[in-house]
């Protein structure tokens, strides 16, 4: 949402062929309104890009799904029974999808594979122009998965965020009417996602809405400090106005579910469990070749030295909210026989790199698939300073690889992590606590490695897909028997819910967008003054200890 509002107010030149000028908002609102009114009376019957013909699921099928959704699920079993293999038509609205890389996209790749194997037909509306390439080489996916690819922008030079954004567009309505889904799954609360929710509500189609990102936390990074409190209240109001449309609301950790309920989201917000591919992420993938690559080409270490130096790994999108700067403070506190490899990329990288010593840190860039799995397994420890995660897929990937975790303490870790059993946690922003956690972990890696792997094996994508499969059926059941509303009712609902959407967008445009920081990341020569001062204090403390020892 923040990214889209930044674009609407930014006057800088377009950096992408998919990026629109501010005038787009006025034009798109007019065309959206007119085209939607027309299509409400004359629904399109044009075929989708791929064959998605399927007989509708009867209400009897839905009535057979009597499983209870348990929000407090157990880690060892999913608590659901599966006795019905009838197909559903599922429309997934997700602005981020492969080739964009994030924990959210990895989750949906795994889930869609498993839903397709259940012979559910899935239509994805996304802003990732290469999304359909993901189907290549998978015959069963090509049969059951189709796409609507709509205009988007990556915001590389607009804001410290590289997430694609899907513009509000009449094609959303066309896709819904053509595909005729049994249920719509909407991801996050961007303007386009909320418009999709308004269309789904107008057509009386059950909605499952999943929230994966802690935007409330991100506001302190991307909004000017004096306006954070106001914009947070406005965002929470906008989120509430749309999530009440849902038959079922999901998120990925109990900690964030509790927070959402505290802000007014109807109870219960269900916890959608996360899995990990324990075959891909596996200790057996430990590789000397990959380990040597993780030290980079600028360091002249011998193989013997690289084998003996403790290698820390950090994986993630390089952006301000991930708190990478704190890792440089930790490096100043721990022995010199340690090295940090950072895997990932983002617009903040050029600002971040000068903060780290080149002889102890290597920015690897992007890795994926088997190479990423090899990197996890080849490191000695996984270290992560972010406190903004709602779950953090990287933790489980490291644990499945047998790599102990050292991280800032966060509520999301309560789902699967036990301090001193699977690694060590530090108190956020407390450098002494972080140093203590690192030193404790370095004393018993072998024990931690075994425990982390065993814990990760309790979390599977099959279980997560099973749970979502039941959530879809329960959402349909909760929504009641679906009947096609007549044109006048659809028209009234579009006006009603469209008006609510428009009010929320105007609130965001006038009371949030003006306070968004839309400048590009600071140049390397410009560094945060308070951060520099903190590093100087650490060096002064170290020098004092050295003099005392002498």
Short mmCIF file of C-alpha atoms in Angstrom, two decimals:
data_model
loop_
_atom_site.label_atom_id
_atom_site.label_comp_id
_atom_site.label_asym_id
_atom_site.label_seq_id
_atom_site.Cartn_x
_atom_site.Cartn_y
_atom_site.Cartn_z
CA UNK A 1 0.00 0.00 0.00
CA UNK A 2 2.75 2.44 0.92
CA UNK A 3 4.47 1.80 -2.38
CA UNK A 4 1.37 2.59 -4.38
CA UNK A 5 0.73 5.82 -2.53
CA UNK A 6 4.34 6.84 -3.03
CA UNK A 7 3.90 6.47 -6.77
CA UNK A 8 0.73 8.50 -6.76
CA UNK A 9 2.55 11.45 -5.18
CA UNK A 10 6.03 11.15 -6.63
CA UNK A 11 7.10 13.43 -9.44
CA UNK A 12 10.31 11.67 -10.37
CA UNK A 13 10.70 10.12 -13.79
CA UNK A 14 9.53 6.63 -14.50
CA UNK A 15 12.16 3.94 -14.15
CA UNK A 16 10.08 1.09 -15.53
CA UNK A 17 7.92 0.60 -18.61
CA UNK A 18 5.22 -0.64 -16.23
CA UNK A 19 5.29 2.49 -14.09
CA UNK A 20 2.53 5.07 -14.44
CA UNK A 21 2.45 8.81 -14.01
CA UNK A 22 0.29 10.47 -11.32
CA UNK A 23 -2.31 11.30 -14.00
CA UNK A 24 -3.04 7.59 -14.17
CA UNK A 25 -5.15 7.73 -11.02
CA UNK A 26 -7.69 10.17 -12.50
CA UNK A 27 -7.91 8.27 -15.79
CA UNK A 28 -8.13 4.84 -14.17
CA UNK A 29 -10.86 5.85 -11.73
CA UNK A 30 -13.08 7.07 -14.57
CA UNK A 31 -12.47 4.00 -16.75
CA UNK A 32 -12.87 1.64 -13.81
CA UNK A 33 -16.20 3.14 -12.82
CA UNK A 34 -17.66 3.17 -16.34
CA UNK A 35 -16.41 -0.25 -17.40
CA UNK A 36 -17.50 -1.88 -14.19
CA UNK A 37 -20.99 -0.50 -14.49
CA UNK A 38 -21.18 -1.83 -18.03
CA UNK A 39 -19.89 -5.27 -17.15
CA UNK A 40 -22.27 -5.60 -14.22
CA UNK A 41 -25.08 -5.68 -16.79
CA UNK A 42 -23.17 -7.41 -19.57
CA UNK A 43 -20.78 -9.89 -17.94
CA UNK A 44 -18.02 -10.97 -20.27
CA UNK A 45 -17.98 -14.49 -21.61
CA UNK A 46 -14.59 -14.30 -23.28
CA UNK A 47 -12.42 -17.32 -22.54
CA UNK A 48 -9.36 -17.16 -20.31
CA UNK A 49 -5.86 -17.58 -21.67
CA UNK A 50 -5.87 -21.25 -20.82
CA UNK A 51 -8.58 -23.86 -20.51
CA UNK A 52 -10.24 -23.57 -17.13
CA UNK A 53 -13.60 -25.19 -17.81
CA UNK A 54 -15.02 -26.91 -14.78
CA UNK A 55 -18.46 -27.67 -13.52
CA UNK A 56 -19.44 -25.59 -10.49
CA UNK A 57 -19.16 -27.04 -7.04
CA UNK A 58 -22.58 -27.73 -5.64
CA UNK A 59 -23.74 -26.63 -2.22
CA UNK A 60 -24.00 -30.30 -1.27
CA UNK A 61 -20.27 -30.67 -1.66
CA UNK A 62 -19.72 -27.72 0.64
CA UNK A 63 -22.14 -29.10 3.21
CA UNK A 64 -20.06 -32.26 3.39
CA UNK A 65 -17.14 -30.24 4.73
CA UNK A 66 -17.88 -30.21 8.46
CA UNK A 67 -14.34 -29.92 9.74
CA UNK A 68 -13.72 -27.36 12.46
CA UNK A 69 -10.99 -24.76 11.92
CA UNK A 70 -8.74 -24.74 14.97
CA UNK A 71 -6.80 -21.50 15.22
CA UNK A 72 -4.60 -22.94 17.95
CA UNK A 73 -3.32 -25.79 15.82
CA UNK A 74 -0.69 -28.20 17.08
CA UNK A 75 2.72 -28.29 15.45
CA UNK A 76 2.74 -32.08 15.18
CA UNK A 77 -0.51 -32.58 13.28
CA UNK A 78 -2.80 -30.37 11.31
CA UNK A 79 -6.01 -31.45 13.03
CA UNK A 80 -8.00 -31.75 9.79
CA UNK A 81 -9.61 -34.70 8.04
CA UNK A 82 -9.76 -34.96 4.28
CA UNK A 83 -12.62 -36.97 2.86
CA UNK A 84 -13.60 -34.97 -0.20
CA UNK A 85 -11.63 -34.57 -3.41
CA UNK A 86 -14.12 -32.46 -5.35
CA UNK A 87 -12.51 -29.64 -7.28
CA UNK A 88 -12.84 -25.96 -6.48
CA UNK A 89 -12.29 -22.88 -8.60
CA UNK A 90 -9.96 -20.66 -6.60
CA UNK A 91 -9.05 -17.13 -7.63
CA UNK A 92 -5.83 -15.93 -5.99
CA UNK A 93 -5.14 -12.20 -5.94
CA UNK A 94 -1.44 -11.71 -5.13
CA UNK A 95 0.57 -8.74 -6.34
CA UNK A 96 3.81 -10.63 -5.64
CA UNK A 97 4.47 -13.88 -7.45
CA UNK A 98 7.52 -15.48 -9.08
CA UNK A 99 9.79 -14.18 -10.50
CA UNK A 100 9.63 -11.78 -7.56
CA UNK A 101 11.40 -13.36 -4.58
CA UNK A 102 10.05 -13.25 -1.03
CA UNK A 103 8.83 -15.56 1.69
CA UNK A 104 5.26 -14.91 0.53
CA UNK A 105 5.94 -15.99 -3.05
CA UNK A 106 7.78 -19.11 -1.88
CA UNK A 107 4.78 -19.99 0.25
CA UNK A 108 2.29 -19.67 -2.60
CA UNK A 109 4.49 -21.61 -5.03
CA UNK A 110 4.46 -24.55 -2.65
CA UNK A 111 0.77 -24.25 -1.82
CA UNK A 112 -0.40 -23.91 -5.44
CA UNK A 113 1.55 -27.03 -6.42
CA UNK A 114 -0.33 -29.01 -3.81
CA UNK A 115 -3.73 -27.50 -4.54
CA UNK A 116 -3.27 -28.29 -8.22
CA UNK A 117 -2.50 -31.90 -7.33
CA UNK A 118 -5.89 -31.95 -5.60
CA UNK A 119 -7.30 -30.92 -9.02
CA UNK A 120 -8.40 -27.48 -7.88
CA UNK A 121 -8.44 -24.91 -10.70
CA UNK A 122 -6.52 -21.79 -9.72
CA UNK A 123 -6.51 -18.44 -11.47
CA UNK A 124 -3.86 -15.97 -10.27
CA UNK A 125 -4.17 -12.21 -10.70
CA UNK A 126 -0.72 -10.71 -10.23
CA UNK A 127 1.54 -7.88 -11.29
CA UNK A 128 4.60 -10.05 -12.00
CA UNK A 129 4.89 -10.09 -15.77
CA UNK A 130 6.94 -13.33 -15.89
CA UNK A 131 4.70 -15.26 -13.50
CA UNK A 132 3.47 -17.71 -16.14
CA UNK A 133 7.06 -18.87 -16.80
CA UNK A 134 6.86 -20.69 -13.49
CA UNK A 135 4.53 -23.23 -15.10
CA UNK A 136 7.07 -24.36 -17.70
CA UNK A 137 8.01 -28.00 -17.34
CA UNK A 138 5.05 -28.79 -15.04
CA UNK A 139 2.27 -30.33 -17.09
CA UNK A 140 -0.16 -30.65 -14.20
CA UNK A 141 0.34 -26.97 -13.27
CA UNK A 142 -0.27 -25.89 -16.86
CA UNK A 143 -3.57 -27.78 -16.76
CA UNK A 144 -4.87 -26.31 -13.51
CA UNK A 145 -3.23 -22.86 -13.12
CA UNK A 146 -3.91 -19.76 -15.25
CA UNK A 147 -2.93 -16.11 -14.90
CA UNK A 148 -4.11 -12.57 -15.43
CA UNK A 149 -1.01 -10.39 -15.64
CA UNK A 150 -1.83 -6.74 -15.02
CA UNK A 151 0.38 -3.61 -15.10
CA UNK A 152 2.71 -3.13 -12.14
CA UNK A 153 5.84 -1.33 -11.03
CA UNK A 154 8.79 -2.43 -8.95
CA UNK A 155 9.43 0.97 -7.30
CA UNK A 156 13.21 0.46 -7.43
CA UNK A 157 13.91 4.19 -7.60
CA UNK A 158 10.80 5.41 -5.81
CA UNK A 159 11.04 3.94 -2.34
CA UNK A 160 13.27 1.59 -0.40
CA UNK A 161 11.10 -1.33 -1.43
CA UNK A 162 11.24 -3.64 -4.43
CA UNK A 163 7.78 -5.20 -4.17
CA UNK A 164 5.71 -5.18 -7.37
CA UNK A 165 2.39 -3.40 -7.08
CA UNK A 166 -0.71 -4.32 -9.06
CA UNK A 167 -2.70 -1.27 -10.16
CA UNK A 168 -6.45 -1.07 -9.50
CA UNK A 169 -7.89 -2.06 -12.85
CA UNK A 170 -11.17 -3.11 -14.45
CA UNK A 171 -9.44 -6.30 -15.58
CA UNK A 172 -9.80 -7.49 -11.97
CA UNK A 173 -13.56 -7.47 -12.40
CA UNK A 174 -13.34 -9.11 -15.83
CA UNK A 175 -11.16 -11.91 -14.41
CA UNK A 176 -13.58 -12.62 -11.59
CA UNK A 177 -16.60 -12.79 -13.90
CA UNK A 178 -14.89 -14.95 -16.51
CA UNK A 179 -13.35 -17.41 -14.07
CA UNK A 180 -16.46 -17.58 -11.84
CA UNK A 181 -14.59 -18.73 -8.71
CA UNK A 182 -16.04 -20.58 -5.74
CA UNK A 183 -13.76 -18.62 -3.42
CA UNK A 184 -11.36 -15.67 -3.74
CA UNK A 185 -8.12 -15.57 -1.78
CA UNK A 186 -6.75 -12.02 -1.44
CA UNK A 187 -3.20 -11.37 -0.23
CA UNK A 188 -2.38 -8.18 1.73
CA UNK A 189 -4.23 -4.85 1.66
CA UNK A 190 -3.03 -2.77 -1.29
CA UNK A 191 -5.50 -0.51 -3.14
CA UNK A 192 -5.89 -3.09 -5.91
CA UNK A 193 -6.37 -5.90 -3.40
CA UNK A 194 -9.06 -3.89 -1.65
CA UNK A 195 -10.77 -3.20 -4.98
CA UNK A 196 -10.76 -6.94 -5.64
CA UNK A 197 -12.39 -7.38 -2.23
CA UNK A 198 -15.06 -4.83 -3.13
CA UNK A 199 -15.81 -6.67 -6.41
CA UNK A 200 -15.92 -10.04 -4.64
CA UNK A 201 -18.28 -8.69 -2.01
CA UNK A 202 -20.48 -7.14 -4.70
CA UNK A 203 -20.74 -10.52 -6.42
CA UNK A 204 -21.30 -12.33 -3.09
CA UNK A 205 -18.27 -14.59 -3.54
CA UNK A 206 -16.67 -15.83 -0.30
CA UNK A 207 -13.35 -14.18 0.55
CA UNK A 208 -10.33 -15.58 2.34
CA UNK A 209 -7.98 -12.69 3.12
CA UNK A 210 -4.44 -13.37 4.30
CA UNK A 211 -2.13 -10.78 5.88
CA UNK A 212 1.59 -11.52 5.73
CA UNK A 213 3.32 -8.17 6.26
CA UNK A 214 3.41 -6.04 9.39
CA UNK A 215 2.66 -2.72 7.68
CA UNK A 216 2.03 -1.15 11.09
CA UNK A 217 5.72 -1.65 11.87
CA UNK A 218 6.91 -0.57 8.42
CA UNK A 219 5.20 2.80 8.78
CA UNK A 220 7.91 3.92 11.20
CA UNK A 221 10.46 3.31 8.40
CA UNK A 222 8.62 4.66 5.38
CA UNK A 223 6.59 7.50 6.96
CA UNK A 224 8.01 10.72 8.36
CA UNK A 225 8.32 10.41 12.12
CA UNK A 226 5.90 13.18 13.05
CA UNK A 227 3.09 11.53 11.06
CA UNK A 228 3.56 7.88 12.03
CA UNK A 229 0.88 7.80 14.73
CA UNK A 230 -1.74 9.42 12.50
CA UNK A 231 -0.98 7.29 9.43
CA UNK A 232 -0.98 4.11 11.48
CA UNK A 233 -4.48 4.89 12.76
CA UNK A 234 -5.67 5.62 9.21
CA UNK A 235 -4.13 2.42 7.84
CA UNK A 236 -5.72 0.33 10.59
CA UNK A 237 -9.10 1.90 9.80
CA UNK A 238 -8.69 1.14 6.07
CA UNK A 239 -7.61 -2.43 6.82
CA UNK A 240 -10.58 -2.99 9.13
CA UNK A 241 -13.09 -1.59 6.62
CA UNK A 242 -12.04 -4.24 4.10
CA UNK A 243 -11.16 -7.27 6.22
CA UNK A 244 -14.70 -7.30 7.59
CA UNK A 245 -15.71 -8.44 4.08
CA UNK A 246 -13.89 -11.73 4.60
CA UNK A 247 -15.47 -15.01 5.45
CA UNK A 248 -12.14 -15.97 7.03
CA UNK A 249 -9.06 -13.88 7.85
CA UNK A 250 -5.64 -15.53 7.96
CA UNK A 251 -2.16 -14.59 9.07
CA UNK A 252 1.01 -16.56 9.63
CA UNK A 253 1.79 -16.29 13.35
CA UNK A 254 -0.21 -16.20 16.55
CA UNK A 255 1.64 -13.08 17.65
CA UNK A 256 0.47 -11.12 14.59
CA UNK A 257 -3.03 -12.64 14.78
CA UNK A 258 -3.36 -11.36 18.35
CA UNK A 259 -2.17 -7.93 17.24
CA UNK A 260 -4.67 -7.78 14.38
CA UNK A 261 -7.52 -8.75 16.69
CA UNK A 262 -6.35 -6.05 19.11
CA UNK A 263 -6.73 -3.47 16.29
CA UNK A 264 -10.34 -4.52 15.71
CA UNK A 265 -10.19 -7.27 13.06
CA UNK A 266 -13.08 -9.68 13.71
CA UNK A 267 -12.12 -12.70 15.79
CA UNK A 268 -10.77 -15.17 15.22
CA UNK A 269 -7.90 -14.36 12.90
CA UNK A 270 -6.73 -17.85 11.99
CA UNK A 271 -3.07 -18.83 12.00
CA UNK A 272 -2.11 -20.37 8.67
CA UNK A 273 0.83 -22.58 9.42
CA UNK A 274 4.04 -22.42 7.43
CA UNK A 275 6.06 -25.30 6.07
CA UNK A 276 9.50 -25.90 4.68
CA UNK A 277 10.84 -28.18 1.98
CA UNK A 278 13.00 -30.37 4.18
CA UNK A 279 14.32 -32.31 1.19
CA UNK A 280 15.59 -29.20 -0.55
CA UNK A 281 16.84 -27.56 2.64
CA UNK A 282 18.91 -30.36 4.08
CA UNK A 283 22.23 -30.71 5.97
CA UNK A 284 23.38 -33.12 3.25
CA UNK A 285 23.77 -30.13 0.94
CA UNK A 286 26.76 -28.83 2.87
CA UNK A 287 29.39 -28.09 0.22
CA UNK A 288 32.99 -26.95 0.43
CA UNK A 289 32.67 -25.37 -3.02
CA UNK A 290 29.68 -23.27 -1.94
CA UNK A 291 31.31 -22.40 1.36
CA UNK A 292 34.38 -21.04 -0.43
CA UNK A 293 32.16 -19.02 -2.77
CA UNK A 294 30.48 -17.45 0.27
CA UNK A 295 33.76 -15.79 1.25
CA UNK A 296 33.81 -13.83 -2.01
CA UNK A 297 36.58 -13.11 -4.47
CA UNK A 298 38.19 -10.16 -2.68
CA UNK A 299 39.49 -12.23 0.21
CA UNK A 300 42.67 -14.25 -0.13
CA UNK A 301 41.84 -16.91 2.43
CA UNK A 302 43.24 -20.39 1.94
CA UNK A 303 40.90 -23.36 1.95
CA UNK A 304 42.19 -24.30 5.39
CA UNK A 305 41.35 -20.84 6.70
CA UNK A 306 37.86 -20.87 5.19
CA UNK A 307 37.23 -24.26 6.75
CA UNK A 308 38.25 -23.02 10.21
CA UNK A 309 36.70 -19.51 10.20
CA UNK A 310 33.19 -19.40 11.66
CA UNK A 311 30.86 -18.51 8.78
CA UNK A 312 27.65 -16.60 9.54
CA UNK A 313 24.89 -16.34 6.94
CA UNK A 314 22.11 -13.79 6.57
CA UNK A 315 19.42 -14.15 3.87
CA UNK A 316 16.81 -11.56 3.03
CA UNK A 317 15.69 -8.61 0.97
CA UNK A 318 18.14 -5.78 1.60
CA UNK A 319 15.86 -3.01 2.81
CA UNK A 320 15.89 -0.68 5.84
CA UNK A 321 13.31 -2.54 7.93
CA UNK A 322 15.49 -5.67 8.00
CA UNK A 323 17.94 -3.92 10.38
CA UNK A 324 21.12 -5.15 8.66
CA UNK A 325 23.10 -2.29 10.21
CA UNK A 326 22.90 -3.99 13.59
CA UNK A 327 24.90 -6.92 12.23
CA UNK A 328 27.89 -4.63 11.69
CA UNK A 329 27.76 -3.73 15.38
CA UNK A 330 27.79 -7.42 16.27
CA UNK A 331 30.82 -8.05 14.05
CA UNK A 332 32.70 -5.39 16.01
CA UNK A 333 32.07 -7.37 19.20
CA UNK A 334 32.86 -10.94 18.18
CA UNK A 335 36.24 -12.54 17.34
CA UNK A 336 38.02 -11.72 14.12
CA UNK A 337 37.97 -15.41 13.13
CA UNK A 338 34.41 -14.94 11.92
CA UNK A 339 32.96 -13.98 8.56
CA UNK A 340 29.49 -12.88 7.41
CA UNK A 341 27.91 -13.69 4.04
CA UNK A 342 24.78 -11.73 3.13
CA UNK A 343 22.60 -13.31 0.45
CA UNK A 344 19.93 -11.13 -1.09
CA UNK A 345 19.59 -7.87 -2.93
CA UNK A 346 17.62 -4.65 -2.94
CA UNK A 347 17.86 -0.90 -3.45
CA UNK A 348 19.30 -0.42 0.03
CA UNK A 349 22.39 -2.50 -0.71
CA UNK A 350 24.52 0.42 -1.96
CA UNK A 351 23.84 2.30 1.27
CA UNK A 352 24.52 -0.72 3.44
CA UNK A 353 27.75 -2.09 1.98
CA UNK A 354 30.05 0.75 3.18
CA UNK A 355 29.01 0.05 6.78
CA UNK A 356 30.74 -3.35 6.74
CA UNK A 357 34.46 -4.19 6.57
CA UNK A 358 35.21 -5.83 3.22
CA UNK A 359 37.62 -8.30 4.80
CA UNK A 360 34.90 -9.78 7.03
CA UNK A 361 31.69 -9.44 4.99
CA UNK A 362 30.67 -10.51 1.49
CA UNK A 363 27.47 -9.38 -0.24
CA UNK A 364 26.72 -12.41 -2.41
CA UNK A 365 23.66 -11.09 -4.20
CA UNK A 366 20.61 -13.15 -5.10
CA UNK A 367 20.56 -16.94 -4.84
CA UNK A 368 17.64 -19.32 -5.23
CA UNK A 369 16.70 -22.97 -5.45
CA UNK A 370 19.42 -25.53 -4.87
CA UNK A 371 22.17 -22.93 -4.67
CA UNK A 372 20.40 -21.19 -1.81
CA UNK A 373 19.87 -24.52 -0.08
CA UNK A 374 23.58 -25.29 -0.46
CA UNK A 375 24.45 -21.93 1.08
CA UNK A 376 22.23 -22.51 4.12
CA UNK A 377 23.80 -25.90 4.75
CA UNK A 378 27.36 -24.67 4.17
CA UNK A 379 27.19 -21.91 6.79
CA UNK A 380 27.91 -22.47 10.47
CA UNK A 381 25.16 -20.19 11.79
CA UNK A 382 22.22 -18.21 10.45
CA UNK A 383 22.07 -14.69 11.92
CA UNK A 384 19.17 -12.27 11.52
CA UNK A 385 18.52 -8.87 13.11
CA UNK A 386 15.05 -8.08 11.73
CA UNK A 387 12.24 -7.52 14.21
CA UNK A 388 9.58 -6.77 11.57
CA UNK A 389 8.82 -10.37 10.53
CA UNK A 390 5.32 -11.79 10.88
CA UNK A 391 6.86 -15.24 10.48
CA UNK A 392 10.16 -15.29 8.64
CA UNK A 393 10.49 -18.20 6.23
CA UNK A 394 14.28 -17.91 6.37
CA UNK A 395 14.37 -19.16 9.96
CA UNK A 396 12.77 -22.49 9.05
CA UNK A 397 14.90 -22.86 5.92
CA UNK A 398 18.04 -22.46 8.01
CA UNK A 399 16.79 -24.86 10.66
CA UNK A 400 15.87 -27.49 8.07
CA UNK A 401 19.45 -27.18 6.79
CA UNK A 402 20.80 -27.98 10.25
CA UNK A 403 22.10 -24.42 10.67
CA UNK A 404 21.48 -22.97 14.16
CA UNK A 405 19.73 -19.61 14.34
CA UNK A 406 20.98 -16.53 16.16
CA UNK A 407 18.42 -13.75 15.93
CA UNK A 408 16.67 -10.79 17.47
CA UNK A 409 13.83 -11.96 19.69
CA UNK A 410 10.39 -11.59 18.13
CA UNK A 411 6.89 -12.87 18.77
CA UNK A 412 6.81 -14.84 15.52
CA UNK A 413 9.58 -17.12 16.75
CA UNK A 414 7.32 -18.47 19.48
CA UNK A 415 5.64 -20.60 16.83
CA UNK A 416 8.58 -22.94 16.33
CA UNK A 417 11.73 -21.80 18.16
CA UNK A 418 13.04 -22.61 21.65
CA UNK A 419 15.88 -20.45 22.90
CA UNK A 420 19.06 -22.47 23.67
CA UNK A 421 17.59 -25.52 21.90
CA UNK A 422 17.53 -24.31 18.30
CA UNK A 423 19.91 -21.40 18.68
CA UNK A 424 20.01 -18.23 20.74
CA UNK A 425 18.01 -15.01 20.73
CA UNK A 426 19.02 -11.52 21.76
CA UNK A 427 17.01 -8.62 23.09
CA UNK A 428 16.28 -6.29 20.13
CA UNK A 429 18.74 -3.39 19.80
CA UNK A 430 20.75 -4.61 22.79
CA UNK A 431 24.32 -5.12 21.57
CA UNK A 432 25.49 -6.77 24.81
CA UNK A 433 22.64 -9.27 24.60
CA UNK A 434 23.47 -9.94 20.93
CA UNK A 435 27.14 -10.53 21.66
CA UNK A 436 26.22 -12.94 24.47
CA UNK A 437 23.85 -14.87 22.18
CA UNK A 438 26.53 -15.26 19.50
CA UNK A 439 29.17 -16.45 21.94
CA UNK A 440 26.82 -18.97 23.55
CA UNK A 441 25.84 -20.38 20.15
CA UNK A 442 29.48 -20.77 19.11
CA UNK A 443 30.11 -23.10 22.06
CA UNK A 444 27.73 -25.92 21.10
CA UNK A 445 26.96 -25.89 17.41
CA UNK A 446 26.67 -29.66 16.97
CA UNK A 447 23.90 -30.01 19.54
CA UNK A 448 22.02 -27.03 18.16
CA UNK A 449 22.31 -28.34 14.60
CA UNK A 450 20.62 -31.65 15.44
CA UNK A 451 17.82 -29.96 17.36
CA UNK A 452 17.07 -27.40 14.66
CA UNK A 453 16.73 -30.04 11.97
CA UNK A 454 14.38 -32.15 14.11
CA UNK A 455 12.21 -29.14 14.85
CA UNK A 456 11.98 -28.09 11.19
CA UNK A 457 10.81 -31.58 10.19
CA UNK A 458 7.59 -30.92 12.14
CA UNK A 459 6.59 -28.22 9.63
CA UNK A 460 5.58 -29.33 6.14
CA UNK A 461 4.00 -27.62 3.16
CA UNK A 462 1.62 -30.58 2.82
CA UNK A 463 0.19 -29.74 6.23
CA UNK A 464 -0.09 -26.04 5.36
CA UNK A 465 -1.85 -26.88 2.08
CA UNK A 466 -4.22 -29.26 3.86
CA UNK A 467 -5.18 -26.51 6.27
CA UNK A 468 -5.79 -23.96 3.51
CA UNK A 469 -7.81 -26.50 1.53
CA UNK A 470 -10.17 -26.82 4.49
CA UNK A 471 -10.24 -23.08 5.03
CA UNK A 472 -11.54 -22.63 1.47
CA UNK A 473 -14.34 -25.13 2.00
CA UNK A 474 -15.27 -23.57 5.33
CA UNK A 475 -15.32 -20.10 3.79
CA UNK A 476 -17.74 -21.33 1.12
CA UNK A 477 -19.87 -23.02 3.74
CA UNK A 478 -19.88 -19.93 5.95
CA UNK A 479 -20.95 -17.75 3.03
CA UNK A 480 -24.00 -19.92 2.43
CA UNK A 481 -25.53 -21.08 -0.82
CA UNK A 482 -24.30 -18.89 -3.65
CA UNK A 483 -26.74 -17.67 -6.25
CA UNK A 484 -26.05 -15.27 -9.10
CA UNK A 485 -27.47 -11.85 -8.06
CA UNK A 486 -29.43 -9.91 -10.66
CA UNK A 487 -27.87 -6.97 -12.43
CA UNK A 488 -29.59 -4.27 -10.36
CA UNK A 489 -28.38 -5.80 -7.11
CA UNK A 490 -24.84 -6.10 -8.49
CA UNK A 491 -24.99 -2.47 -9.62
CA UNK A 492 -26.12 -1.28 -6.19
CA UNK A 493 -23.43 -3.31 -4.44
CA UNK A 494 -20.70 -2.00 -6.74
CA UNK A 495 -21.77 1.56 -5.94
CA UNK A 496 -21.92 0.79 -2.21
CA UNK A 497 -18.67 -1.12 -1.82
CA UNK A 498 -16.95 0.96 -4.49
CA UNK A 499 -17.80 4.10 -2.55
CA UNK A 500 -16.23 2.60 0.59
CA UNK A 501 -13.12 1.73 -1.42
CA UNK A 502 -12.93 5.23 -2.89
CA UNK A 503 -13.22 6.88 0.55
CA UNK A 504 -10.38 4.72 1.85
CA UNK A 505 -8.20 5.52 -1.16
CA UNK A 506 -8.82 9.24 -0.73
CA UNK A 507 -7.94 8.99 2.95
CA UNK A 508 -4.69 7.28 2.02
CA UNK A 509 -3.89 9.74 -0.77
CA UNK A 510 -4.48 12.87 1.29
CA UNK A 511 -3.54 11.75 4.81
CA UNK A 512 -0.87 9.09 4.20
CA UNK A 513 0.79 9.64 0.84
CA UNK A 514 2.09 13.16 1.58
CA UNK A 515 4.17 11.76 4.44
CA UNK A 516 5.73 8.82 2.58
CA UNK A 517 9.50 8.99 2.15
CA UNK A 518 9.86 8.49 -1.59
CA UNK A 519 13.53 9.40 -2.03
CA UNK A 520 15.99 6.83 -3.28
CA UNK A 521 18.38 5.23 -0.78
CA UNK A 522 21.06 7.59 0.47
CA UNK A 523 24.38 7.56 -1.39
CA UNK A 524 27.19 5.55 0.09
CA UNK A 525 29.01 8.63 1.32
CA UNK A 526 26.04 9.66 3.46
CA UNK A 527 25.59 7.58 6.57
CA UNK A 528 23.25 7.75 9.50
CA UNK A 529 24.77 9.99 12.18
CA UNK A 530 23.37 8.16 15.18
CA UNK A 531 24.50 4.83 13.78
CA UNK A 532 28.04 6.17 13.20
CA UNK A 533 28.08 7.53 16.74
CA UNK A 534 27.02 4.13 18.10
CA UNK A 535 29.88 2.40 16.27
CA UNK A 536 32.33 4.96 17.62
CA UNK A 537 31.10 4.27 21.15
CA UNK A 538 31.64 0.55 20.66
CA UNK A 539 35.17 1.10 19.40
CA UNK A 540 35.88 3.39 22.38
CA UNK A 541 34.59 0.76 24.79
CA UNK A 542 36.75 -1.91 23.16
CA UNK A 543 39.82 0.32 23.44
CA UNK A 544 39.13 0.95 27.13
CA UNK A 545 38.89 -2.80 27.79
CA UNK A 546 42.16 -3.28 25.90
CA UNK A 547 43.94 -0.66 28.03
CA UNK A 548 42.56 -2.18 31.23
CA UNK A 549 43.79 -5.63 30.20
CA UNK A 550 47.19 -4.19 29.42
#
